[in-house]
Amino acid sequence: MTNKEASTWDDLQWRRRLETFGDDDGPIVASGPNGEVDGVCQLGDLTDQGRATTLALGQRLRHLYVDQLGFMPKLISDADMVYLRATPISRALDSVQQSFWGLYPRSARTASFPPPTIITRTPADETLFPNDGNCRRFSQLSRAFAQRTADKWNDTEEMDYLNKLISKWMPPSSQRVAVDSHPRLSGIMDTINSTLAHGPKTRLPPEFYDRKGRDIIDRIGTEEWFAGYKESQEYRSLGIGAMVGDLVGRMTGSVQKNGNDGLLEIAGEDGALGTGRGGEKNIKFAMSGCHDTTLAAMLASLGAFEGTDGKWPPYTSHIALELFRKSDKTDWTDGKTVAGRTSFDEEQRVKKQSTARRGLWASLFGPTTNAVGEGNKAPEPEGIARKTMEALDAEERGQLRGFYVRIRYNDRPVTIPGCRFPGNHLEGDESFCTLEAFKSIVDKFTPKNWKQACASNIDMPAFPNSPEPAGT
């Protein structure tokens, strides 16, 4: 929908109703448990309960970072100090919107508050969740670990117990409950958890909620989906390494104040990039709408999953990564140690010059050289960004000193094994990991080129020859 001048576009406000098949195969309007016909969810959409809990999460964040700590302002005229990102899955986008409105409700936004920027990616580029649909090698690995789990658990007393409970409700084509049954055991777990969250009208028969049975399902499900992150460096790298590398890159960008904290992506007037619409020059807060598989993958890759309760993340779970600065570090705010990034337009101009001789096909679809050839070499990052700790010079290493990273999972601090070593944490508190140590741990499973890695090692074994423990 456009305005009269056809210079801007806006969304049409509309009322949604779902259509389905009737008894005679004709179309009828789908309804909710109380006969609701408007706003009924599609499968996988964020429900009203989900909207309420993600809004409450934003309100808790406001209470902590605005009311208690005074870290974020009480009133904002734009959101250009906040980095917002979501996956292409609609419930993730809805979740980040609800959480943001909880953090900054209408009463905390000025009347002229412009629309906030939310970053998204195409599914082929998405790394905010383990993207087995667009990463061939990761798909191989995840299937191999899932099969290993099936081989281990399908013929056990635990699976027999589950079958005594619920096999009578399995379809004729797959009458025995198993890791790889149809539906899969993890799919049964999803149904159990979602019905538990939404009241008695969505409940399954009581056998599905047997406490022992649910514990068995959770134990097997977490092994199937997350054991790979604990055991394999390649699994970590392809499944979640790019996302965690982005987080660390934004942390170092915040330290260096060079735009790599996400400012260039978020800020700028409509149709342009630049500083914030209110003059902001730094990102203070970032929030990404992702998934349960994102959170558990990240914790497991850092060696911290068992340090929580080792169970599948409940609905509306969240991980907070907090960057702290030692109060006596006085050389941080000058922002003169690294030249700021150029604008996107300038970066594109330089890129076009470098690719002009490669012809139209190459500039549109990339180099035609072999995936490991020189034509696919990743450009060197500006500032620290994705540079490994080993590649940093003394001055760059010095910039990271005096900064600490703390992870909180559902409001409880988490300790990473590699941060327990002397010199790797704030004295007296192992949950405050030095930024240097945290980056060193993450560097080990941050891919240099995710898409290239996804197309590599296709003929190699799925399991490492020896254990590759996480979080060290």
Short mmCIF file of C-alpha atoms in Angstrom, two decimals:
data_model
loop_
_atom_site.label_atom_id
_atom_site.label_comp_id
_atom_site.label_asym_id
_atom_site.label_seq_id
_atom_site.Cartn_x
_atom_site.Cartn_y
_atom_site.Cartn_z
CA MET A 1 0.00 0.00 0.00
CA THR A 2 1.44 3.38 -0.97
CA ASN A 3 0.72 6.99 -0.12
CA LYS A 4 -0.58 9.53 -2.64
CA GLU A 5 2.93 10.52 -3.70
CA ALA A 6 3.90 6.85 -4.14
CA SER A 7 7.09 7.60 -2.21
CA THR A 8 6.59 5.23 0.73
CA TRP A 9 4.94 1.89 1.32
CA ASP A 10 3.03 0.63 4.33
CA ASP A 11 1.24 -2.56 5.35
CA LEU A 12 -2.45 -3.09 4.82
CA GLN A 13 -4.26 -3.68 8.10
CA TRP A 14 -6.37 -6.79 7.67
CA ARG A 15 -8.40 -9.36 9.56
CA ARG A 16 -7.25 -12.96 9.20
CA ARG A 17 -9.49 -16.00 9.05
CA LEU A 18 -8.35 -19.53 8.29
CA GLU A 19 -10.16 -21.79 5.88
CA THR A 20 -10.14 -25.57 6.07
CA PHE A 21 -12.03 -28.60 4.78
CA GLY A 22 -15.55 -29.35 5.99
CA ASP A 23 -17.13 -32.80 6.38
CA ASP A 24 -18.27 -32.70 2.78
CA ASP A 25 -14.82 -31.56 1.60
CA GLY A 26 -16.14 -28.06 1.01
CA PRO A 27 -14.51 -24.94 2.54
CA ILE A 28 -15.36 -23.84 6.08
CA VAL A 29 -13.80 -21.30 8.45
CA ALA A 30 -11.58 -22.85 11.12
CA SER A 31 -12.38 -21.95 14.71
CA GLY A 32 -10.68 -22.01 18.08
CA PRO A 33 -11.69 -24.00 21.20
CA ASN A 34 -14.26 -21.35 22.17
CA GLY A 35 -15.58 -20.83 18.66
CA GLU A 36 -13.18 -17.99 17.80
CA VAL A 37 -12.96 -17.30 14.07
CA ASP A 38 -10.65 -14.26 13.93
CA GLY A 39 -6.88 -14.44 14.42
CA VAL A 40 -6.71 -18.23 14.69
CA CYS A 41 -3.08 -19.38 14.54
CA GLN A 42 -1.47 -21.34 11.77
CA LEU A 43 0.63 -24.29 12.89
CA GLY A 44 3.87 -22.91 14.30
CA ASP A 45 2.57 -19.35 14.81
CA LEU A 46 3.01 -17.54 18.10
CA THR A 47 -0.14 -18.07 20.16
CA ASP A 48 -1.80 -15.54 22.46
CA GLN A 49 -0.10 -17.28 25.37
CA GLY A 50 3.22 -16.94 23.55
CA ARG A 51 2.60 -13.24 22.98
CA ALA A 52 1.81 -12.75 26.65
CA THR A 53 4.95 -14.54 27.86
CA THR A 54 7.30 -12.77 25.42
CA LEU A 55 5.76 -9.43 26.38
CA ALA A 56 6.39 -10.35 30.02
CA LEU A 57 10.01 -11.17 29.14
CA GLY A 58 10.45 -7.67 27.72
CA GLN A 59 8.92 -6.23 30.89
CA ARG A 60 11.40 -8.17 33.02
CA LEU A 61 14.24 -6.85 30.87
CA ARG A 62 12.95 -3.32 31.35
CA HIS A 63 12.77 -3.80 35.11
CA LEU A 64 16.41 -4.97 35.17
CA TYR A 65 18.15 -2.76 32.61
CA VAL A 66 16.02 0.39 32.92
CA ASP A 67 14.55 0.49 36.41
CA GLN A 68 17.19 -1.29 38.48
CA LEU A 69 20.49 -0.71 36.67
CA GLY A 70 19.70 2.49 34.78
CA PHE A 71 21.67 1.11 31.85
CA MET A 72 18.99 1.90 29.28
CA PRO A 73 17.00 5.18 29.16
CA LYS A 74 13.45 5.31 30.50
CA LEU A 75 12.12 7.17 27.45
CA ILE A 76 13.29 6.84 23.84
CA SER A 77 12.53 8.84 20.70
CA ASP A 78 13.82 6.07 18.38
CA ALA A 79 15.23 2.56 18.68
CA ASP A 80 18.57 3.06 16.94
CA MET A 81 20.58 2.10 20.02
CA VAL A 82 18.86 -1.31 19.99
CA TYR A 83 19.86 -4.05 17.54
CA LEU A 84 16.81 -6.18 16.70
CA ARG A 85 17.03 -9.34 14.62
CA ALA A 86 14.75 -12.29 13.91
CA THR A 87 14.72 -15.48 11.89
CA PRO A 88 12.33 -15.80 8.91
CA ILE A 89 9.99 -17.93 11.06
CA SER A 90 6.94 -15.80 11.89
CA ARG A 91 6.82 -16.69 15.59
CA ALA A 92 10.42 -15.49 16.02
CA LEU A 93 9.59 -12.10 14.49
CA ASP A 94 6.43 -11.85 16.62
CA SER A 95 8.42 -12.77 19.73
CA VAL A 96 11.04 -10.07 19.23
CA GLN A 97 8.31 -7.48 18.61
CA GLN A 98 6.44 -8.45 21.77
CA SER A 99 9.62 -8.41 23.84
CA PHE A 100 10.58 -5.02 22.48
CA TRP A 101 7.17 -3.58 23.33
CA GLY A 102 7.62 -4.96 26.85
CA LEU A 103 11.02 -3.30 27.07
CA TYR A 104 9.71 -0.03 25.67
CA PRO A 105 5.91 0.17 25.94
CA ARG A 106 3.93 3.02 24.38
CA SER A 107 4.35 5.12 27.53
CA ALA A 108 8.16 4.88 27.17
CA ARG A 109 8.20 6.04 23.53
CA THR A 110 7.75 9.58 22.32
CA ALA A 111 4.82 10.52 20.10
CA SER A 112 7.13 10.86 17.08
CA PHE A 113 8.78 7.46 17.63
CA PRO A 114 9.61 6.02 14.17
CA PRO A 115 9.33 2.32 13.31
CA PRO A 116 12.24 0.34 14.79
CA THR A 117 14.58 -1.52 12.44
CA ILE A 118 14.45 -5.32 12.59
CA ILE A 119 17.11 -7.25 10.69
CA THR A 120 16.13 -10.47 8.92
CA ARG A 121 17.84 -12.80 6.45
CA THR A 122 16.74 -15.08 3.66
CA PRO A 123 16.41 -18.74 4.76
CA ALA A 124 19.52 -19.70 2.76
CA ASP A 125 21.63 -17.23 4.78
CA GLU A 126 20.04 -17.78 8.19
CA THR A 127 22.37 -18.69 11.04
CA LEU A 128 20.20 -17.72 14.03
CA PHE A 129 19.16 -21.36 14.23
CA PRO A 130 20.83 -24.64 13.19
CA ASN A 131 20.03 -24.45 9.48
CA ASP A 132 20.11 -28.07 8.33
CA GLY A 133 17.74 -27.18 5.48
CA ASN A 134 20.36 -24.97 3.82
CA CYS A 135 23.63 -26.48 5.06
CA ARG A 136 24.22 -29.83 3.40
CA ARG A 137 27.09 -30.98 5.60
CA PHE A 138 25.24 -30.03 8.80
CA SER A 139 22.23 -31.96 7.56
CA GLN A 140 24.49 -35.01 7.19
CA LEU A 141 25.88 -34.57 10.69
CA SER A 142 22.50 -34.04 12.35
CA ARG A 143 21.03 -37.11 10.65
CA ALA A 144 24.00 -39.21 11.76
CA PHE A 145 23.68 -38.14 15.39
CA ALA A 146 19.92 -38.68 15.26
CA GLN A 147 20.43 -42.20 13.90
CA ARG A 148 22.98 -42.93 16.62
CA THR A 149 20.39 -41.90 19.19
CA ALA A 150 17.76 -44.13 17.57
CA ASP A 151 20.15 -47.09 17.56
CA LYS A 152 20.93 -46.51 21.22
CA TRP A 153 17.41 -45.99 22.59
CA ASN A 154 14.81 -47.68 20.36
CA ASP A 155 15.14 -51.15 21.98
CA THR A 156 15.48 -50.22 25.62
CA GLU A 157 13.41 -50.52 28.78
CA GLU A 158 12.84 -46.78 28.66
CA MET A 159 11.29 -46.96 25.19
CA ASP A 160 9.21 -49.96 26.25
CA TYR A 161 7.87 -47.86 29.13
CA LEU A 162 6.86 -45.10 26.71
CA ASN A 163 5.12 -47.60 24.46
CA LYS A 164 3.08 -48.96 27.36
CA LEU A 165 1.96 -45.41 28.05
CA ILE A 166 1.14 -43.95 24.64
CA SER A 167 1.60 -46.41 21.76
CA LYS A 168 -2.17 -46.96 21.56
CA TRP A 169 -2.46 -43.47 20.05
CA MET A 170 0.22 -43.99 17.40
CA PRO A 171 -0.97 -44.23 13.75
CA PRO A 172 -1.33 -47.68 12.12
CA SER A 173 1.65 -47.00 9.86
CA SER A 174 4.00 -46.47 12.84
CA GLN A 175 2.51 -48.19 15.85
CA ARG A 176 5.62 -48.30 18.04
CA VAL A 177 6.99 -45.14 19.66
CA ALA A 178 10.65 -44.65 18.72
CA VAL A 179 13.22 -41.95 18.18
CA ASP A 180 12.58 -42.20 14.44
CA SER A 181 8.90 -43.19 14.49
CA HIS A 182 6.23 -41.18 12.66
CA PRO A 183 5.63 -38.90 14.46
CA ARG A 184 9.17 -38.77 15.82
CA LEU A 185 9.64 -38.89 19.56
CA SER A 186 10.82 -35.26 19.51
CA GLY A 187 7.60 -34.30 17.72
CA ILE A 188 5.56 -36.01 20.43
CA MET A 189 7.56 -34.01 22.98
CA ASP A 190 6.71 -30.76 21.16
CA THR A 191 3.01 -31.61 21.28
CA ILE A 192 3.15 -32.47 24.98
CA ASN A 193 4.95 -29.25 25.85
CA SER A 194 2.72 -27.02 23.73
CA THR A 195 -0.47 -28.49 25.17
CA LEU A 196 0.87 -28.09 28.71
CA ALA A 197 1.39 -24.39 28.03
CA HIS A 198 -2.13 -23.71 26.80
CA GLY A 199 -4.64 -24.94 29.32
CA PRO A 200 -7.04 -27.88 29.71
CA LYS A 201 -8.86 -27.44 26.38
CA THR A 202 -5.73 -28.45 24.47
CA ARG A 203 -4.82 -31.42 26.69
CA LEU A 204 -3.94 -34.88 25.44
CA PRO A 205 -4.90 -38.03 27.41
CA PRO A 206 -3.24 -38.05 30.87
CA GLU A 207 -0.74 -40.78 29.96
CA PHE A 208 1.20 -38.25 27.87
CA TYR A 209 1.96 -36.22 31.00
CA ASP A 210 3.34 -39.06 33.10
CA ARG A 211 6.32 -37.58 34.95
CA LYS A 212 8.66 -40.51 34.36
CA GLY A 213 7.65 -40.70 30.71
CA ARG A 214 8.26 -37.00 30.15
CA ASP A 215 11.72 -37.27 31.75
CA ILE A 216 12.62 -40.13 29.41
CA ILE A 217 11.39 -38.24 26.35
CA ASP A 218 13.32 -35.12 27.37
CA ARG A 219 16.54 -37.06 27.99
CA ILE A 220 16.39 -38.80 24.62
CA GLY A 221 15.31 -35.65 22.76
CA THR A 222 18.15 -33.52 24.08
CA GLU A 223 20.65 -36.25 23.21
CA GLU A 224 19.31 -36.54 19.66
CA TRP A 225 19.37 -32.81 18.98
CA PHE A 226 22.25 -31.46 21.06
CA ALA A 227 24.87 -34.15 21.74
CA GLY A 228 26.65 -33.21 18.53
CA TYR A 229 27.48 -29.76 19.86
CA LYS A 230 29.17 -31.28 22.89
CA GLU A 231 31.23 -33.79 20.92
CA SER A 232 32.14 -32.34 17.52
CA GLN A 233 33.89 -29.12 16.58
CA GLU A 234 32.45 -29.34 13.06
CA TYR A 235 28.93 -29.80 14.41
CA ARG A 236 29.34 -26.69 16.57
CA SER A 237 30.82 -24.68 13.74
CA LEU A 238 28.12 -25.45 11.18
CA GLY A 239 25.19 -25.54 13.58
CA ILE A 240 25.65 -22.41 15.68
CA GLY A 241 29.22 -21.11 15.22
CA ALA A 242 28.33 -18.35 12.75
CA MET A 243 25.73 -16.89 15.09
CA VAL A 244 27.97 -16.96 18.16
CA GLY A 245 30.78 -15.48 16.05
CA ASP A 246 28.44 -12.63 15.11
CA LEU A 247 27.69 -11.99 18.78
CA VAL A 248 31.38 -11.79 19.64
CA GLY A 249 31.98 -9.60 16.59
CA ARG A 250 29.38 -7.13 17.84
CA MET A 251 30.96 -7.20 21.30
CA THR A 252 34.36 -6.31 19.89
CA GLY A 253 32.68 -3.68 17.72
CA SER A 254 31.20 -2.20 20.89
CA VAL A 255 34.65 -2.15 22.46
CA GLN A 256 36.24 -0.52 19.41
CA LYS A 257 33.26 1.75 18.62
CA ASN A 258 33.74 1.25 14.90
CA GLY A 259 30.24 0.37 13.73
CA ASN A 260 30.73 -3.40 13.96
CA ASP A 261 28.39 -3.46 16.96
CA GLY A 262 25.43 -3.48 14.56
CA LEU A 263 24.94 0.28 14.28
CA LEU A 264 25.47 0.42 10.53
CA GLU A 265 22.80 -2.21 9.98
CA ILE A 266 20.23 -0.64 12.30
CA ALA A 267 20.70 3.10 12.03
CA GLY A 268 20.20 5.73 9.36
CA GLU A 269 17.27 7.61 7.89
CA ASP A 270 14.79 5.77 5.67
CA GLY A 271 16.57 4.51 2.57
CA ALA A 272 20.06 5.22 3.94
CA LEU A 273 22.59 3.93 6.45
CA GLY A 274 24.44 6.02 8.99
CA THR A 275 24.26 7.14 12.60
CA GLY A 276 21.10 6.77 14.62
CA ARG A 277 18.07 8.88 13.88
CA GLY A 278 18.52 10.47 17.30
CA GLY A 279 22.28 10.85 16.87
CA GLU A 280 23.16 7.46 18.35
CA LYS A 281 26.67 6.29 17.54
CA ASN A 282 26.66 2.97 19.41
CA ILE A 283 24.42 -0.03 20.02
CA LYS A 284 23.67 -0.49 23.72
CA PHE A 285 21.26 -3.40 23.61
CA ALA A 286 20.60 -6.24 21.18
CA MET A 287 17.71 -8.67 21.02
CA SER A 288 17.25 -11.56 18.58
CA GLY A 289 14.11 -13.63 18.10
CA CYS A 290 15.30 -17.21 17.67
CA HIS A 291 14.38 -20.74 18.80
CA ASP A 292 14.80 -23.37 21.49
CA THR A 293 17.30 -25.17 19.26
CA THR A 294 19.33 -21.94 19.10
CA LEU A 295 19.57 -21.60 22.88
CA ALA A 296 20.44 -25.21 23.64
CA ALA A 297 22.93 -25.34 20.75
CA MET A 298 24.70 -22.27 22.05
CA LEU A 299 24.85 -23.53 25.64
CA ALA A 300 26.04 -26.96 24.53
CA SER A 301 28.70 -25.48 22.22
CA LEU A 302 30.06 -23.46 25.13
CA GLY A 303 30.11 -26.54 27.37
CA ALA A 304 27.46 -25.04 29.62
CA PHE A 305 24.31 -27.03 28.79
CA GLU A 306 24.75 -29.55 31.59
CA GLY A 307 25.45 -26.67 33.97
CA THR A 308 21.85 -25.53 33.55
CA ASP A 309 19.57 -28.50 34.09
CA GLY A 310 20.38 -30.24 30.80
CA LYS A 311 16.71 -30.24 29.81
CA TRP A 312 15.00 -28.98 26.67
CA PRO A 313 14.55 -25.19 26.95
CA PRO A 314 11.04 -24.28 28.15
CA TYR A 315 8.89 -21.86 26.17
CA THR A 316 10.04 -18.21 26.25
CA SER A 317 13.49 -19.20 27.46
CA HIS A 318 16.21 -16.67 26.82
CA ILE A 319 19.97 -16.22 27.03
CA ALA A 320 21.42 -12.88 28.04
CA LEU A 321 25.03 -12.13 27.09
CA GLU A 322 26.23 -9.13 29.06
CA LEU A 323 29.41 -7.21 28.30
CA PHE A 324 30.99 -5.54 31.33
CA ARG A 325 33.84 -3.06 31.54
CA LYS A 326 36.11 -2.76 34.53
CA SER A 327 35.43 0.59 36.17
CA ASP A 328 39.12 1.56 36.14
CA LYS A 329 39.45 1.11 32.35
CA THR A 330 39.65 4.74 31.27
CA ASP A 331 40.92 4.38 27.70
CA TRP A 332 37.73 2.99 26.19
CA THR A 333 35.53 5.88 25.13
CA ASP A 334 37.83 7.79 22.77
CA GLY A 335 36.99 5.49 19.85
CA LYS A 336 40.23 6.43 18.09
CA THR A 337 42.05 3.13 18.07
CA VAL A 338 40.42 1.82 14.89
CA ALA A 339 39.11 3.72 11.91
CA GLY A 340 35.34 3.55 11.60
CA ARG A 341 33.78 1.44 8.90
CA THR A 342 32.88 3.09 5.64
CA SER A 343 29.27 3.38 4.60
CA PHE A 344 27.58 0.51 2.86
CA ASP A 345 27.51 2.53 -0.37
CA GLU A 346 31.27 3.01 -0.23
CA GLU A 347 31.83 -0.68 0.50
CA GLN A 348 29.70 -1.57 -2.51
CA ARG A 349 31.58 0.87 -4.76
CA VAL A 350 34.90 -0.70 -3.80
CA LYS A 351 33.45 -4.18 -4.26
CA LYS A 352 32.16 -3.31 -7.74
CA GLN A 353 35.59 -2.02 -8.74
CA SER A 354 37.20 -5.26 -7.63
CA THR A 355 34.69 -7.43 -9.53
CA ALA A 356 34.30 -5.33 -12.68
CA ARG A 357 36.68 -7.52 -14.69
CA ARG A 358 34.94 -10.77 -13.78
CA GLY A 359 31.95 -10.18 -16.06
CA LEU A 360 28.23 -10.07 -15.47
CA TRP A 361 27.85 -13.74 -14.54
CA ALA A 362 30.54 -13.63 -11.88
CA SER A 363 29.32 -10.38 -10.35
CA LEU A 364 25.77 -11.70 -10.12
CA PHE A 365 26.40 -15.26 -9.01
CA GLY A 366 29.89 -15.22 -7.52
CA PRO A 367 33.17 -16.68 -8.74
CA THR A 368 33.16 -19.85 -10.79
CA THR A 369 36.43 -21.09 -9.32
CA ASN A 370 36.57 -24.14 -7.06
CA ALA A 371 35.10 -23.60 -3.57
CA VAL A 372 38.54 -23.74 -2.02
CA GLY A 373 40.14 -21.56 -4.66
CA GLU A 374 41.38 -18.01 -4.38
CA GLY A 375 38.17 -16.59 -5.86
CA ASN A 376 36.21 -17.59 -2.76
CA LYS A 377 38.61 -16.18 -0.20
CA ALA A 378 36.77 -14.28 2.51
CA PRO A 379 37.71 -10.60 2.86
CA GLU A 380 39.67 -9.58 5.91
CA PRO A 381 37.38 -8.04 8.56
CA GLU A 382 37.77 -4.41 9.57
CA GLY A 383 38.77 -3.94 13.18
CA ILE A 384 38.85 -7.05 15.36
CA ALA A 385 35.45 -8.44 14.27
CA ARG A 386 36.04 -12.02 13.05
CA LYS A 387 39.82 -12.02 13.47
CA THR A 388 40.96 -14.83 15.74
CA MET A 389 42.78 -14.04 18.95
CA GLU A 390 45.96 -15.49 17.42
CA ALA A 391 45.72 -12.98 14.57
CA LEU A 392 45.42 -9.92 16.83
CA ASP A 393 48.43 -7.70 17.39
CA ALA A 394 49.42 -6.44 20.83
CA GLU A 395 47.43 -3.22 20.49
CA GLU A 396 44.25 -5.04 19.52
CA ARG A 397 44.64 -7.52 22.36
CA GLY A 398 45.10 -4.61 24.72
CA GLN A 399 41.77 -3.14 23.68
CA LEU A 400 39.97 -6.26 24.89
CA ARG A 401 41.52 -6.28 28.34
CA GLY A 402 39.33 -5.11 31.18
CA PHE A 403 36.14 -6.39 29.55
CA TYR A 404 34.11 -9.36 30.80
CA VAL A 405 31.27 -11.46 29.42
CA ARG A 406 28.59 -12.99 31.60
CA ILE A 407 25.93 -15.39 30.31
CA ARG A 408 22.57 -15.74 32.02
CA TYR A 409 20.16 -18.47 31.00
CA ASN A 410 16.62 -17.77 32.14
CA ASP A 411 17.98 -15.21 34.62
CA ARG A 412 20.57 -17.55 36.17
CA PRO A 413 24.33 -17.07 35.58
CA VAL A 414 26.08 -19.81 33.61
CA THR A 415 29.77 -20.71 33.84
CA ILE A 416 31.77 -21.85 30.81
CA PRO A 417 34.42 -24.53 31.55
CA GLY A 418 37.22 -22.67 29.78
CA CYS A 419 36.51 -19.56 31.84
CA ARG A 420 37.24 -21.35 35.11
CA PHE A 421 41.00 -21.35 34.51
CA PRO A 422 43.12 -18.80 36.42
CA GLY A 423 43.30 -15.50 34.57
CA ASN A 424 40.23 -16.25 32.46
CA HIS A 425 37.64 -14.74 34.78
CA LEU A 426 37.01 -11.90 37.17
CA GLU A 427 38.66 -12.66 40.47
CA GLY A 428 36.12 -14.23 42.78
CA ASP A 429 33.45 -14.98 40.16
CA GLU A 430 34.00 -17.59 37.43
CA SER A 431 30.78 -16.58 35.63
CA PHE A 432 32.45 -13.31 34.55
CA CYS A 433 34.64 -14.56 31.71
CA THR A 434 37.29 -12.24 30.30
CA LEU A 435 36.38 -11.10 26.80
CA GLU A 436 39.75 -12.45 25.63
CA ALA A 437 39.04 -15.93 27.00
CA PHE A 438 35.45 -15.92 25.75
CA LYS A 439 36.52 -14.90 22.27
CA SER A 440 39.26 -17.55 22.25
CA ILE A 441 36.69 -20.25 23.05
CA VAL A 442 34.23 -19.02 20.42
CA ASP A 443 36.96 -18.58 17.78
CA LYS A 444 37.52 -22.34 17.79
CA PHE A 445 34.07 -23.03 16.34
CA THR A 446 33.41 -19.84 14.36
CA PRO A 447 33.50 -20.75 10.65
CA LYS A 448 35.65 -18.68 8.33
CA ASN A 449 33.15 -19.17 5.51
CA TRP A 450 29.92 -20.86 6.61
CA LYS A 451 28.53 -21.56 3.14
CA GLN A 452 31.81 -23.02 1.94
CA ALA A 453 32.02 -25.19 5.04
CA CYS A 454 28.44 -26.37 4.45
CA ALA A 455 29.51 -27.70 1.07
CA SER A 456 32.72 -29.32 2.35
CA ASN A 457 33.59 -32.72 3.85
CA ILE A 458 30.56 -34.33 2.21
CA ASP A 459 32.34 -37.68 1.87
CA MET A 460 33.94 -37.58 5.32
CA PRO A 461 32.78 -39.49 8.44
CA ALA A 462 30.18 -37.72 10.57
CA PHE A 463 31.82 -38.44 13.91
CA PRO A 464 35.24 -37.14 15.02
CA ASN A 465 38.03 -39.64 15.55
CA SER A 466 38.48 -38.51 19.15
CA PRO A 467 36.43 -36.44 21.58
CA GLU A 468 36.34 -32.70 20.89
CA PRO A 469 34.91 -31.30 24.14
CA ALA A 470 33.06 -28.00 24.06
CA GLY A 471 33.71 -24.84 26.04
CA THR A 472 37.50 -25.00 26.38
#
